[in-house]
Coordinates of C-alpha atoms in Angstrom, one line a residue:
M1 CA -30.3 -97.6 -42.7
H2 CA -32.0 -94.5 -41.6
E3 CA -34.5 -93.3 -44.2
S4 CA -35.1 -89.8 -43.0
P5 CA -32.4 -87.8 -41.3
F6 CA -34.9 -85.2 -40.0
P7 CA -36.2 -85.4 -36.4
R8 CA -39.5 -86.7 -35.2
G9 CA -41.0 -87.6 -38.5
Q10 CA -40.1 -84.4 -40.3
Q11 CA -39.2 -84.9 -44.0
P12 CA -36.6 -83.1 -46.0
S13 CA -38.0 -80.6 -48.5
E14 CA -38.0 -81.5 -52.2
R15 CA -36.8 -78.0 -53.0
V16 CA -33.4 -77.6 -54.6
F17 CA -31.5 -75.3 -52.4
P18 CA -29.0 -72.8 -53.9
W19 CA -26.1 -73.8 -51.6
V20 CA -25.9 -77.4 -53.0
A21 CA -24.5 -76.0 -56.3
H22 CA -21.6 -74.5 -54.3
Y23 CA -20.6 -77.7 -52.5
D24 CA -17.2 -79.2 -53.4
A25 CA -17.7 -81.9 -56.0
E26 CA -16.8 -84.6 -53.5
V27 CA -19.6 -83.5 -51.1
P28 CA -23.0 -85.2 -51.5
A29 CA -26.3 -83.2 -50.9
R30 CA -27.7 -86.2 -48.9
L31 CA -26.0 -88.7 -46.7
T32 CA -26.9 -92.2 -45.4
Y33 CA -26.9 -92.5 -41.7
R34 CA -26.5 -95.7 -39.6
K35 CA -28.6 -96.2 -36.5
V36 CA -25.7 -97.0 -34.1
A37 CA -24.4 -96.1 -30.7
L38 CA -22.0 -93.2 -30.6
Y39 CA -19.3 -95.6 -29.4
A40 CA -19.5 -97.7 -32.6
W41 CA -16.7 -95.5 -34.0
L42 CA -14.4 -96.5 -31.1
D43 CA -15.3 -100.2 -31.7
E44 CA -14.5 -99.9 -35.4
A45 CA -11.3 -98.0 -34.9
A46 CA -10.1 -100.6 -32.3
R47 CA -11.0 -103.4 -34.6
A48 CA -9.4 -101.9 -37.8
E49 CA -6.4 -100.3 -36.2
P50 CA -5.8 -101.6 -32.6
G51 CA -2.3 -100.3 -32.6
G52 CA -3.2 -96.9 -34.1
V53 CA -2.7 -94.0 -31.7
A54 CA -5.9 -92.5 -30.4
C55 CA -4.4 -90.0 -27.9
R56 CA -1.0 -88.4 -27.4
F57 CA -0.4 -86.5 -24.2
V58 CA 3.1 -85.2 -23.4
N59 CA 5.1 -88.5 -23.1
R60 CA 2.2 -91.0 -23.3
S61 CA 0.3 -92.5 -26.2
I62 CA -2.9 -94.5 -25.9
T63 CA -3.8 -96.9 -28.8
Y64 CA -7.3 -97.5 -30.0
G65 CA -7.1 -101.1 -28.7
R66 CA -6.1 -99.9 -25.2
L67 CA -8.7 -97.1 -25.3
L68 CA -11.5 -99.6 -26.0
K69 CA -10.3 -101.8 -23.1
D70 CA -10.1 -98.9 -20.7
A71 CA -13.6 -97.6 -21.7
E72 CA -15.2 -101.1 -21.2
T73 CA -13.4 -101.6 -17.9
I74 CA -14.6 -98.2 -16.7
A75 CA -18.1 -99.2 -17.8
A76 CA -18.1 -102.4 -15.8
R77 CA -16.7 -100.6 -12.7
L78 CA -19.4 -97.9 -12.9
R79 CA -22.2 -100.4 -13.2
A80 CA -20.8 -102.4 -10.3
A81 CA -20.8 -99.2 -8.3
G82 CA -24.5 -98.9 -8.8
M83 CA -24.8 -96.7 -11.9
R84 CA -28.1 -97.2 -13.7
P85 CA -28.9 -97.1 -17.4
G86 CA -29.7 -93.6 -18.5
E87 CA -28.0 -92.0 -15.5
R88 CA -26.3 -88.7 -16.0
V89 CA -22.6 -88.9 -15.0
G90 CA -20.7 -85.6 -14.5
V91 CA -17.3 -85.2 -16.1
M92 CA -15.4 -82.2 -14.6
L93 CA -12.0 -82.5 -16.2
P94 CA -9.6 -80.5 -18.4
N95 CA -8.4 -81.9 -21.7
I96 CA -6.4 -84.9 -20.5
P97 CA -6.4 -88.6 -21.5
Q98 CA -8.7 -89.5 -18.6
T99 CA -11.4 -87.3 -20.1
V100 CA -11.4 -89.4 -23.3
Q101 CA -11.4 -92.6 -21.4
V102 CA -14.3 -91.8 -19.1
F103 CA -16.4 -90.2 -21.9
W104 CA -16.4 -93.5 -23.8
G105 CA -16.6 -95.5 -20.6
I106 CA -19.9 -93.8 -19.5
L107 CA -21.4 -94.4 -22.9
K108 CA -20.4 -98.0 -22.8
A109 CA -22.1 -98.3 -19.4
G110 CA -25.3 -97.0 -20.9
G111 CA -25.0 -93.7 -19.2
V112 CA -25.4 -90.0 -20.3
V113 CA -22.3 -87.8 -20.2
S114 CA -22.7 -84.3 -18.7
M115 CA -19.6 -82.3 -19.2
I116 CA -18.9 -79.6 -16.6
N117 CA -16.5 -76.7 -16.9
P118 CA -13.8 -77.1 -14.2
L119 CA -13.7 -73.2 -13.9
Y120 CA -17.3 -73.1 -12.6
M121 CA -17.9 -71.5 -9.2
E122 CA -20.5 -72.4 -6.6
K123 CA -23.7 -71.1 -8.2
E124 CA -22.9 -72.6 -11.6
L125 CA -21.8 -75.9 -10.2
V126 CA -24.7 -76.4 -7.9
H127 CA -27.2 -75.5 -10.6
Q128 CA -25.9 -77.9 -13.3
V129 CA -25.2 -80.8 -11.0
N130 CA -28.6 -80.7 -9.3
D131 CA -30.6 -79.8 -12.4
A132 CA -29.1 -82.8 -14.3
G133 CA -29.5 -85.1 -11.3
I134 CA -25.9 -86.1 -11.3
R135 CA -25.1 -88.7 -8.7
R136 CA -21.6 -89.6 -9.8
L137 CA -18.9 -87.1 -10.7
I138 CA -15.4 -87.7 -12.1
S139 CA -13.0 -84.8 -11.6
I140 CA -9.4 -83.8 -11.0
D141 CA -7.7 -83.2 -7.7
L142 CA -7.3 -79.5 -8.4
C143 CA -11.1 -79.2 -8.2
R144 CA -11.4 -81.2 -5.1
P145 CA -11.2 -78.3 -2.5
K146 CA -14.0 -76.5 -4.4
L147 CA -16.2 -79.6 -4.6
E148 CA -15.5 -80.6 -1.0
A149 CA -16.8 -77.2 0.2
L150 CA -20.0 -77.8 -1.7
R151 CA -20.8 -81.4 -0.7
D152 CA -23.8 -80.4 1.4
K153 CA -25.3 -78.6 -1.6
L154 CA -24.7 -81.3 -4.2
D155 CA -26.7 -84.5 -4.4
I156 CA -23.6 -86.5 -5.5
E157 CA -23.1 -90.0 -4.0
Q158 CA -19.7 -90.9 -5.5
Y159 CA -16.7 -88.7 -6.4
Y160 CA -13.8 -90.1 -8.5
Y161 CA -10.6 -87.9 -8.5
T162 CA -7.7 -88.2 -10.9
T163 CA -4.4 -86.3 -11.3
V164 CA -2.4 -85.0 -14.2
A165 CA 0.3 -87.5 -13.3
E166 CA -2.2 -90.4 -14.1
G167 CA -2.2 -89.2 -17.7
L168 CA 1.6 -89.4 -18.1
S169 CA 4.1 -92.2 -18.5
F170 CA 7.3 -92.9 -16.7
P171 CA 9.3 -91.0 -15.6
L172 CA 7.2 -87.8 -15.9
N173 CA 4.4 -89.4 -13.9
L174 CA 6.7 -89.9 -10.9
L175 CA 8.3 -86.4 -11.4
H176 CA 4.9 -84.8 -11.4
R177 CA 3.8 -86.6 -8.3
L178 CA 7.0 -85.5 -6.6
K179 CA 6.4 -81.9 -7.6
T180 CA 2.9 -82.1 -6.2
W181 CA 4.1 -83.6 -3.0
R182 CA 6.6 -80.8 -2.5
E183 CA 4.0 -78.1 -3.2
N184 CA 1.6 -79.6 -0.7
R185 CA 4.2 -80.5 2.0
G186 CA 2.8 -79.4 5.3
K187 CA -0.7 -79.1 4.0
E188 CA -3.5 -81.5 4.9
V189 CA -4.3 -83.5 1.8
P190 CA -7.8 -85.2 1.8
S191 CA -7.6 -88.9 1.7
F192 CA -9.8 -91.3 -0.2
R193 CA -11.2 -92.8 3.0
N194 CA -14.0 -90.3 3.0
E195 CA -17.4 -91.8 2.3
G196 CA -18.2 -91.8 -1.5
V197 CA -14.7 -90.5 -2.5
L198 CA -12.6 -92.9 -4.7
P199 CA -9.5 -92.7 -6.8
F200 CA -9.8 -92.6 -10.5
S201 CA -7.5 -95.6 -10.7
S202 CA -10.2 -97.8 -9.1
L203 CA -12.2 -97.4 -12.4
L204 CA -9.5 -99.2 -14.3
E205 CA -9.1 -102.1 -11.9
G206 CA -10.2 -105.7 -12.7
S207 CA -10.6 -107.7 -15.9
E208 CA -14.4 -107.4 -16.4
R209 CA -15.5 -105.4 -19.4
L210 CA -18.9 -104.1 -20.4
S211 CA -20.5 -102.6 -23.5
V212 CA -24.3 -101.9 -23.1
P213 CA -26.1 -102.0 -26.5
V214 CA -28.2 -98.9 -27.5
E215 CA -31.5 -100.1 -28.9
D216 CA -32.9 -96.8 -30.1
P217 CA -30.0 -94.3 -30.9
E218 CA -32.4 -91.7 -32.3
N219 CA -34.1 -91.2 -29.0
T220 CA -31.5 -92.3 -26.5
P221 CA -29.6 -89.4 -24.9
A222 CA -25.8 -89.6 -25.1
V223 CA -24.8 -86.1 -23.9
L224 CA -26.6 -83.6 -21.6
Q225 CA -24.8 -80.4 -22.7
Y226 CA -25.4 -77.3 -20.7
T227 CA -25.5 -74.0 -22.4
G228 CA -26.1 -70.4 -21.4
G229 CA -29.7 -69.4 -21.0
T230 CA -31.3 -65.9 -21.5
T231 CA -33.0 -66.4 -18.1
G232 CA -29.6 -66.5 -16.5
L233 CA -29.7 -70.3 -15.7
S234 CA -28.0 -72.7 -18.1
K235 CA -30.2 -75.2 -19.8
G236 CA -29.4 -78.9 -20.5
V237 CA -29.5 -79.7 -24.2
V238 CA -30.4 -83.3 -24.8
L239 CA -28.2 -84.7 -27.6
T240 CA -28.9 -88.3 -28.7
H241 CA -26.5 -90.8 -30.0
F242 CA -28.0 -90.2 -33.4
N243 CA -27.7 -86.4 -33.2
L244 CA -24.0 -86.6 -32.5
T245 CA -23.2 -89.4 -35.0
A246 CA -25.1 -87.6 -37.7
N247 CA -23.3 -84.3 -37.1
V248 CA -19.9 -85.9 -37.1
E249 CA -20.8 -87.8 -40.3
Q250 CA -21.8 -84.5 -41.9
T251 CA -18.5 -82.9 -40.8
A252 CA -16.4 -85.8 -42.1
A253 CA -18.2 -85.7 -45.4
Y254 CA -18.0 -82.0 -45.8
L255 CA -14.3 -81.9 -44.8
F256 CA -13.6 -84.8 -47.1
E257 CA -9.9 -84.1 -47.3
L258 CA -9.5 -85.1 -43.7
Q259 CA -10.4 -88.7 -44.7
Q260 CA -7.7 -88.9 -47.4
S261 CA -4.7 -89.4 -45.0
R262 CA -4.1 -90.0 -41.3
Q263 CA -4.7 -86.9 -39.3
T264 CA -3.4 -85.6 -35.9
L265 CA -5.8 -83.1 -34.4
L266 CA -5.0 -80.5 -31.7
G267 CA -7.3 -80.9 -28.8
L268 CA -7.1 -77.3 -27.6
L269 CA -10.8 -76.5 -27.5
P270 CA -12.2 -77.6 -24.2
F271 CA -13.9 -81.1 -24.3
F272 CA -16.6 -79.7 -22.0
H273 CA -17.6 -77.3 -24.7
V274 CA -19.8 -79.0 -27.4
Y275 CA -17.6 -77.6 -30.2
G276 CA -14.5 -79.1 -28.7
L277 CA -16.3 -82.3 -27.9
T278 CA -17.4 -82.8 -31.5
T279 CA -14.3 -81.7 -33.3
C280 CA -11.6 -82.7 -30.9
L281 CA -12.9 -86.0 -29.4
L282 CA -15.6 -87.4 -31.6
L283 CA -14.3 -86.4 -35.1
P284 CA -10.8 -87.9 -34.5
T285 CA -12.4 -91.2 -33.4
R286 CA -14.6 -91.2 -36.5
L287 CA -11.5 -90.6 -38.6
K288 CA -9.4 -93.1 -36.7
A289 CA -7.0 -90.2 -36.1
A290 CA -5.0 -89.1 -33.1
V291 CA -5.9 -86.2 -30.8
V292 CA -3.4 -84.2 -28.8
P293 CA -5.2 -82.9 -25.7
V294 CA -4.0 -79.5 -24.3
P295 CA -5.3 -78.9 -20.8
R296 CA -4.3 -75.3 -20.6
Y297 CA -3.8 -72.7 -23.3
V298 CA -0.4 -71.0 -23.1
P299 CA 0.1 -68.8 -26.2
A300 CA 3.9 -69.1 -26.1
E301 CA 3.6 -72.9 -26.1
L302 CA 1.2 -73.3 -29.0
L303 CA 3.7 -73.1 -31.9
P304 CA 6.1 -75.7 -30.3
T305 CA 3.1 -78.0 -29.7
L306 CA 1.9 -77.7 -33.2
E307 CA 5.4 -78.6 -34.5
K308 CA 6.3 -81.3 -32.0
Y309 CA 3.2 -83.4 -32.6
K310 CA 3.0 -82.7 -36.3
I311 CA -0.5 -81.4 -36.0
T312 CA -2.4 -81.6 -39.3
A313 CA -5.8 -80.2 -38.3
F314 CA -6.5 -77.5 -35.7
P315 CA -10.1 -76.7 -34.6
G316 CA -10.1 -73.5 -32.7
A317 CA -11.7 -70.1 -31.9
P318 CA -10.8 -66.7 -33.3
S319 CA -9.1 -65.4 -30.2
V320 CA -6.7 -68.3 -30.3
Y321 CA -5.8 -67.9 -34.0
I322 CA -5.3 -64.2 -33.5
S323 CA -3.0 -64.8 -30.5
L324 CA -1.0 -67.2 -32.7
L325 CA -0.5 -64.5 -35.3
Q326 CA 1.0 -62.4 -32.5
Q327 CA 3.6 -65.0 -31.6
K328 CA 7.0 -64.5 -33.0
R329 CA 7.7 -67.1 -35.8
S330 CA 11.0 -68.8 -36.1
K331 CA 12.5 -71.3 -38.5
K332 CA 12.2 -73.8 -35.6
Y333 CA 8.5 -74.0 -36.2
P334 CA 7.8 -74.3 -40.0
L335 CA 4.4 -76.0 -39.3
K336 CA 4.7 -77.8 -42.7
H337 CA 2.3 -80.5 -41.5
L338 CA -0.6 -78.1 -40.5
K339 CA -3.1 -78.1 -43.4
F340 CA -6.5 -77.2 -41.9
C341 CA -7.8 -74.7 -39.3
I342 CA -11.5 -74.9 -38.5
S343 CA -12.8 -71.8 -36.8
G344 CA -16.1 -71.4 -34.9
S345 CA -17.8 -70.2 -31.7
A346 CA -17.4 -66.5 -32.7
P347 CA -16.9 -64.5 -36.0
M348 CA -13.3 -64.2 -37.2
P349 CA -12.5 -60.7 -38.6
V350 CA -11.9 -61.1 -42.3
E351 CA -8.5 -59.3 -42.2
Y352 CA -7.2 -61.8 -39.6
I353 CA -8.3 -64.7 -41.8
R354 CA -6.3 -63.3 -44.7
Q355 CA -3.3 -62.8 -42.5
F356 CA -3.5 -66.3 -41.0
E357 CA -3.8 -68.0 -44.4
S358 CA -0.9 -66.0 -45.7
E359 CA 1.3 -66.5 -42.7
F360 CA 0.8 -70.2 -42.1
N361 CA -0.1 -71.4 -45.7
V362 CA -3.1 -73.2 -44.3
N363 CA -6.7 -73.9 -45.4
F364 CA -8.7 -71.7 -43.0
I365 CA -12.4 -72.8 -42.8
E366 CA -14.9 -70.8 -40.9
G367 CA -18.3 -72.1 -39.8
Y368 CA -21.2 -71.8 -37.4
G369 CA -23.0 -73.9 -34.9
L370 CA -24.8 -73.9 -31.6
S371 CA -25.2 -76.4 -28.8
E372 CA -28.7 -77.2 -29.8
A373 CA -27.4 -78.5 -33.1
S374 CA -24.6 -80.8 -31.9
P375 CA -23.2 -78.1 -32.8
I376 CA -22.2 -77.6 -36.5
T377 CA -24.8 -76.5 -39.1
H378 CA -22.7 -74.3 -41.6
L379 CA -19.2 -74.3 -42.9
N380 CA -17.4 -72.7 -45.8
P381 CA -16.2 -75.2 -48.5
C382 CA -13.0 -77.1 -48.1
R383 CA -11.8 -76.3 -51.6
G384 CA -14.4 -74.1 -53.1
E385 CA -15.2 -70.4 -52.6
K386 CA -14.9 -69.0 -49.1
R387 CA -16.8 -65.7 -49.0
P388 CA -15.5 -63.0 -46.6
G389 CA -17.7 -62.6 -43.5
S390 CA -19.8 -65.6 -44.3
I391 CA -20.4 -68.6 -42.0
G392 CA -20.6 -70.7 -45.2
L393 CA -23.1 -73.2 -46.6
P394 CA -25.5 -75.5 -44.7
F395 CA -24.3 -79.0 -44.1
P396 CA -25.8 -81.9 -46.2
D397 CA -29.3 -82.7 -45.0
T398 CA -29.4 -79.4 -43.2
E399 CA -32.2 -77.0 -44.3
A400 CA -31.6 -73.4 -43.3
V401 CA -34.1 -70.6 -43.9
I402 CA -34.4 -66.9 -42.9
V403 CA -37.8 -66.1 -41.4
D404 CA -39.5 -62.9 -40.3
M405 CA -38.7 -61.8 -36.7
E406 CA -42.3 -60.9 -35.8
V407 CA -44.2 -64.2 -36.4
G408 CA -41.3 -66.5 -37.4
Q409 CA -43.2 -68.2 -40.1
V410 CA -42.7 -66.1 -43.3
E411 CA -39.7 -67.3 -45.2
L412 CA -37.7 -64.3 -46.5
P413 CA -35.9 -64.0 -49.9
P414 CA -32.1 -63.7 -50.3
G415 CA -30.7 -60.5 -49.0
K416 CA -33.4 -60.0 -46.4
V417 CA -32.5 -60.0 -42.7
G418 CA -34.4 -62.2 -40.3
E419 CA -34.1 -65.1 -37.8
L420 CA -32.1 -68.2 -38.8
V421 CA -34.1 -71.4 -38.6
I422 CA -32.5 -74.8 -39.0
S423 CA -33.8 -78.4 -39.6
G424 CA -31.6 -81.5 -39.7
P425 CA -30.5 -84.7 -38.0
Q426 CA -28.2 -82.9 -35.7
V427 CA -31.0 -80.8 -34.0
M428 CA -31.4 -81.7 -30.3
R429 CA -34.2 -83.8 -28.9
E430 CA -35.2 -81.2 -26.2
Y431 CA -34.1 -79.1 -23.3
W432 CA -33.8 -81.2 -20.2
N433 CA -37.0 -80.8 -18.0
R434 CA -37.9 -77.6 -19.8
P435 CA -41.0 -78.3 -22.0
D436 CA -42.0 -74.6 -22.3
E437 CA -38.5 -73.5 -23.5
T438 CA -38.3 -76.6 -25.8
A439 CA -41.7 -75.6 -27.4
G440 CA -40.4 -72.1 -27.9
T441 CA -37.2 -73.1 -29.5
L442 CA -38.3 -76.3 -31.4
R443 CA -41.3 -75.6 -33.6
N444 CA -42.5 -78.4 -35.9
G445 CA -39.0 -79.9 -35.6
K446 CA -37.3 -76.7 -36.6
L447 CA -34.7 -75.0 -34.5
Y448 CA -35.2 -71.3 -34.0
T449 CA -31.6 -70.2 -33.4
G450 CA -32.2 -66.6 -32.1
D451 CA -29.5 -65.4 -34.5
I452 CA -30.2 -62.7 -37.0
A453 CA -28.8 -63.5 -40.4
Y454 CA -29.4 -63.3 -44.2
M455 CA -28.6 -65.6 -47.1
D456 CA -27.2 -64.4 -50.4
K457 CA -28.5 -65.6 -53.7
D458 CA -26.0 -68.5 -53.8
G459 CA -26.9 -69.9 -50.4
Y460 CA -24.0 -68.4 -48.3
F461 CA -25.2 -67.3 -44.9
Y462 CA -24.1 -64.3 -42.9
I463 CA -24.7 -63.6 -39.2
V464 CA -25.8 -60.0 -38.5
D465 CA -26.7 -59.9 -34.8
R466 CA -28.2 -62.0 -32.0
K467 CA -31.9 -61.9 -31.2
K468 CA -30.9 -63.2 -27.8
D469 CA -28.8 -61.2 -25.4
M470 CA -26.0 -63.9 -25.2
I471 CA -22.4 -62.6 -25.0
I472 CA -19.7 -64.6 -26.7
V473 CA -16.4 -64.3 -24.8
G474 CA -13.4 -66.2 -26.2
G475 CA -15.8 -68.7 -27.8
Y476 CA -17.9 -69.2 -24.6
N477 CA -21.6 -68.4 -24.4
V478 CA -22.3 -66.1 -21.4
A479 CA -25.9 -65.3 -20.4
P480 CA -25.8 -61.6 -19.2
R481 CA -28.6 -62.1 -16.7
E482 CA -26.5 -64.6 -14.8
I483 CA -23.9 -61.9 -14.2
D484 CA -26.6 -59.3 -13.5
E485 CA -27.9 -61.5 -10.7
V486 CA -24.5 -61.8 -9.1
L487 CA -24.0 -58.0 -9.3
H488 CA -27.4 -57.4 -7.7
E489 CA -26.3 -59.5 -4.7
H490 CA -23.7 -56.9 -3.9
P491 CA -24.9 -54.8 -0.9
K492 CA -23.8 -51.5 -2.5
V493 CA -25.4 -52.2 -5.9
K494 CA -28.9 -50.7 -6.6
E495 CA -29.2 -51.6 -10.3
A496 CA -26.9 -53.5 -12.7
V497 CA -26.9 -54.7 -16.2
T498 CA -24.2 -56.3 -18.4
V499 CA -23.7 -56.2 -22.2
G500 CA -21.2 -57.6 -24.7
V501 CA -18.7 -55.0 -26.0
P502 CA -17.0 -55.8 -29.3
H503 CA -13.3 -56.6 -29.0
P504 CA -10.8 -57.0 -31.9
T505 CA -9.3 -60.3 -30.7
R506 CA -11.7 -61.9 -28.1
G507 CA -15.0 -61.3 -30.0
E508 CA -16.6 -59.6 -27.1
I509 CA -15.8 -58.6 -23.6
I510 CA -18.3 -58.1 -20.8
K511 CA -19.1 -54.6 -19.6
A512 CA -21.2 -53.9 -16.4
Y513 CA -23.3 -50.8 -16.0
I514 CA -23.9 -50.1 -12.3
V515 CA -26.1 -47.7 -10.3
P516 CA -24.7 -47.7 -6.7
V517 CA -27.0 -47.6 -3.7
D518 CA -27.8 -44.0 -2.7
G519 CA -25.0 -42.6 -0.5
Q520 CA -22.6 -45.5 -1.3
T521 CA -19.3 -45.3 -3.1
L522 CA -18.1 -48.2 -5.3
E523 CA -14.8 -48.9 -7.0
R524 CA -14.3 -51.0 -10.1
S525 CA -11.9 -53.3 -8.1
E526 CA -14.7 -54.1 -5.7
I527 CA -17.0 -55.2 -8.5
V528 CA -14.4 -57.3 -10.2
A529 CA -13.4 -59.0 -7.0
W530 CA -17.0 -59.7 -6.1
C531 CA -17.6 -61.3 -9.5
R532 CA -14.3 -63.2 -9.5
A533 CA -15.3 -65.0 -6.3
R534 CA -18.6 -66.1 -7.7
L535 CA -18.2 -66.6 -11.4
A536 CA -15.9 -68.4 -13.8
N537 CA -13.1 -66.0 -14.8
Y538 CA -14.4 -65.5 -18.4
K539 CA -17.7 -64.3 -17.0
V540 CA -16.1 -61.5 -14.9
P541 CA -16.8 -58.0 -16.4
R542 CA -13.7 -56.4 -17.9
Q543 CA -15.2 -53.0 -18.0
V544 CA -17.3 -51.3 -15.3
E545 CA -19.2 -48.0 -15.8
F546 CA -21.0 -46.3 -12.9
R547 CA -24.2 -44.3 -13.7
A548 CA -26.8 -42.4 -11.9
E549 CA -29.5 -44.2 -13.8
L550 CA -30.0 -46.8 -16.6
P551 CA -32.1 -46.4 -19.8
K552 CA -35.5 -48.1 -19.3
T553 CA -38.8 -48.6 -21.1
L554 CA -42.0 -46.9 -19.9
V555 CA -42.7 -50.0 -17.8
G556 CA -39.3 -50.0 -16.2
K557 CA -37.5 -52.7 -18.2
I558 CA -33.8 -51.9 -18.7
L559 CA -32.9 -51.3 -22.3
R560 CA -29.9 -53.5 -22.8
R561 CA -29.9 -53.0 -26.5
A562 CA -29.8 -49.2 -26.0
L563 CA -26.5 -49.7 -24.1
R564 CA -25.2 -51.9 -26.8
D565 CA -26.0 -49.2 -29.4
E566 CA -24.1 -46.6 -27.2
E567 CA -21.1 -48.9 -27.2
K568 CA -21.3 -49.3 -31.0
E569 CA -21.4 -45.6 -31.5
R570 CA -18.6 -45.1 -29.1
S571 CA -16.4 -47.6 -30.9
E572 CA -17.1 -45.8 -34.2
N573 CA -16.0 -42.5 -32.6
P574 CA -12.4 -43.0 -31.5
A575 CA -12.3 -39.4 -30.3
S576 CA -14.4 -40.4 -27.3
E577 CA -12.0 -40.0 -24.3
Q578 CA -14.2 -42.2 -22.1
A579 CA -14.0 -45.0 -24.6
E580 CA -10.3 -44.7 -25.0
G581 CA -9.8 -44.7 -21.2
E582 CA -11.9 -47.8 -20.7
L583 CA -10.3 -49.7 -23.5
S584 CA -6.8 -49.1 -22.2
E585 CA -7.9 -50.3 -18.7
M586 CA -9.5 -53.3 -20.2
E587 CA -6.4 -54.2 -22.2
R588 CA -4.4 -54.3 -18.9
E589 CA -6.8 -57.0 -17.6
R590 CA -5.6 -60.6 -18.0
R591 CA -7.3 -62.8 -20.6
P592 CA -10.3 -64.9 -19.7

C-alpha cells in the first residue's frame, strides 16, 4: 500500500481543512492507493466481468475480455515492430473504439501514450511530434493527407492508419467502406506499400500477447499530455501511472453513487483532452462500466444518442450542456436513465445550471482541474450542498490553498483573493524536457495553477480570473501567443495580439487586435482565412478589430490585460454600437 499520496516525499498536512466537513458522508478524507500499473483496472474488469461491455459504438460492442485480448495483441505487435520500453507513441484519433484499444495496448507494451488532436495543423503537429520524440503514430485515414504532406518534417518511422469502418460491425462496416469508395472514386488513394506505412489491422494480427509489468508506477510515465503554454508552444505534461490511478480513485470515491450500479458513460469529450481521457476512458474502466464514444459532436444527434444507449453519466463542457438546452425536447427522448452530468473545463453560468437541472431532472456537478493535475482537483458534492459559482471542494488527499500573488508563499485567509496552489497525488511529475518551467510551476511539490481564486469559510473554492493569459474556447485551452505568432507571419500585419472575450455559451471566443502595415489594407476575411489554414479551427479568431496602435507599457510590451478590460467594459455597456456589431458578426460564425 502507498503510505503517502503526496509527490516526491511531501507529506500531507495534519491540519483539519474546512472542506472535509462538507463532504458527503460516504466520502473519506483520506484514501488508500495501490501502487499498480494503470492497466490493472482493465485486467480486473476482464477477470471479473469478461462478458461485460466496455465500449459501444453504433452497432458494435466490445467486451472487457475482448478489449484485454486486443490490447495485449497490440502490445506484442508494437514490440515486435521495434517499439522500446518508455517510448512515446502518438495517438491521433477521434473517439472511436480503436482509440480505446491502442491506448491500453501502448501501456501494455510498456510505452507512453501521447494523445494528439486530429484537428491540429502543421505548426502544432510538428511541434508536438518532434518535441515528444514520437517515432510511431496511430491515426485515421482522414488525417493521412495532412500527415503525408509533413513526412519530411516529422521524425516518425511507422504510421498505422485505421478507418471508421474498422470500428463498426457487419453490415455497417461494409456499407461505410462502400460509401468511402464511392466518394474517392477517381481519386488516387495512397496504398500501404509506402515505407513505414501500415494498416491498423496489422496490430491485431497473430496470437501472441504481451503485458509488460510496471515496476515503479509512481515514477513511470503513462501519458505525455500536451497543454497550451503561455510562451505559445505547448508543453508536455508527464503524468505517471500513479498520478492517473490516484486521480481516478479520487473521482470514483467522491462520486460514490457511480459505484452503486452499472453505468454507461457518454464519451463525447475528446479522448485526446485530459478531461475526456480521465472521465470517459479511464473512469469507465475503473467502474467496469461501458463507454459510448462519440467521434463528432452534432447537437441535433445528442438527445437521440443519450436515449438510445441509455446513458447514465455524461461528462461534458458548458458549451455542450447549453446547446442541449437549446434542442427541442420531445416525448421520444425522456432521458429517464440520465442521472449525472459532470461539468468542467470552463465555468458554467449559474442560471444555465439551474435550467439544466430543472429541464432534465439530473444531478449536475461542476468542478475544476488542469492538465498538470491529471486533471481533477475540485468538485461540488454528489449529494451535499452545491454552491452557485463555486468549483466545489478539494478532492480527498488534495490540499488547496490561496497564496499571495507577489511572492506566492503567504497563505491568505478565507475570502481573500490570490493564486490557487494545489498538492496531491494527482500532481504531475514534470514538464517534458523543460526543467525551468517545471521549477516555476512545481515548488516544493506544490502546483502553482496560475488561476486567481478565493476560498469561503467552509472550504468551497471560487475561480475569479487567470493569472496566465490562457483563453478557454469550448473547453480547450488556447495560448494566445501561439495565435499572435501566426498573425505576425501575415505580410500585411505590423502588430497583432489576441485576447479571450466572454461569450454566454462558449465560455470565451478569440478576438484579434491588428495594426496593419503602413499603407496596406486588410479585411477580416483575410485574417480568418490565414489563421484557418494554419491553426485548429477552435483557435481561429472569431472577432477581428483593426487599430492604428495597441496599448503598451513604457518599455513597449503590449498590454493584453488592458484590452481585456476594454472588452469587459464594453460587454457591460450594451449601448456600445461597436460591441453590438461585432457580436452579431461573431454569432454568424460557425462553432469551433
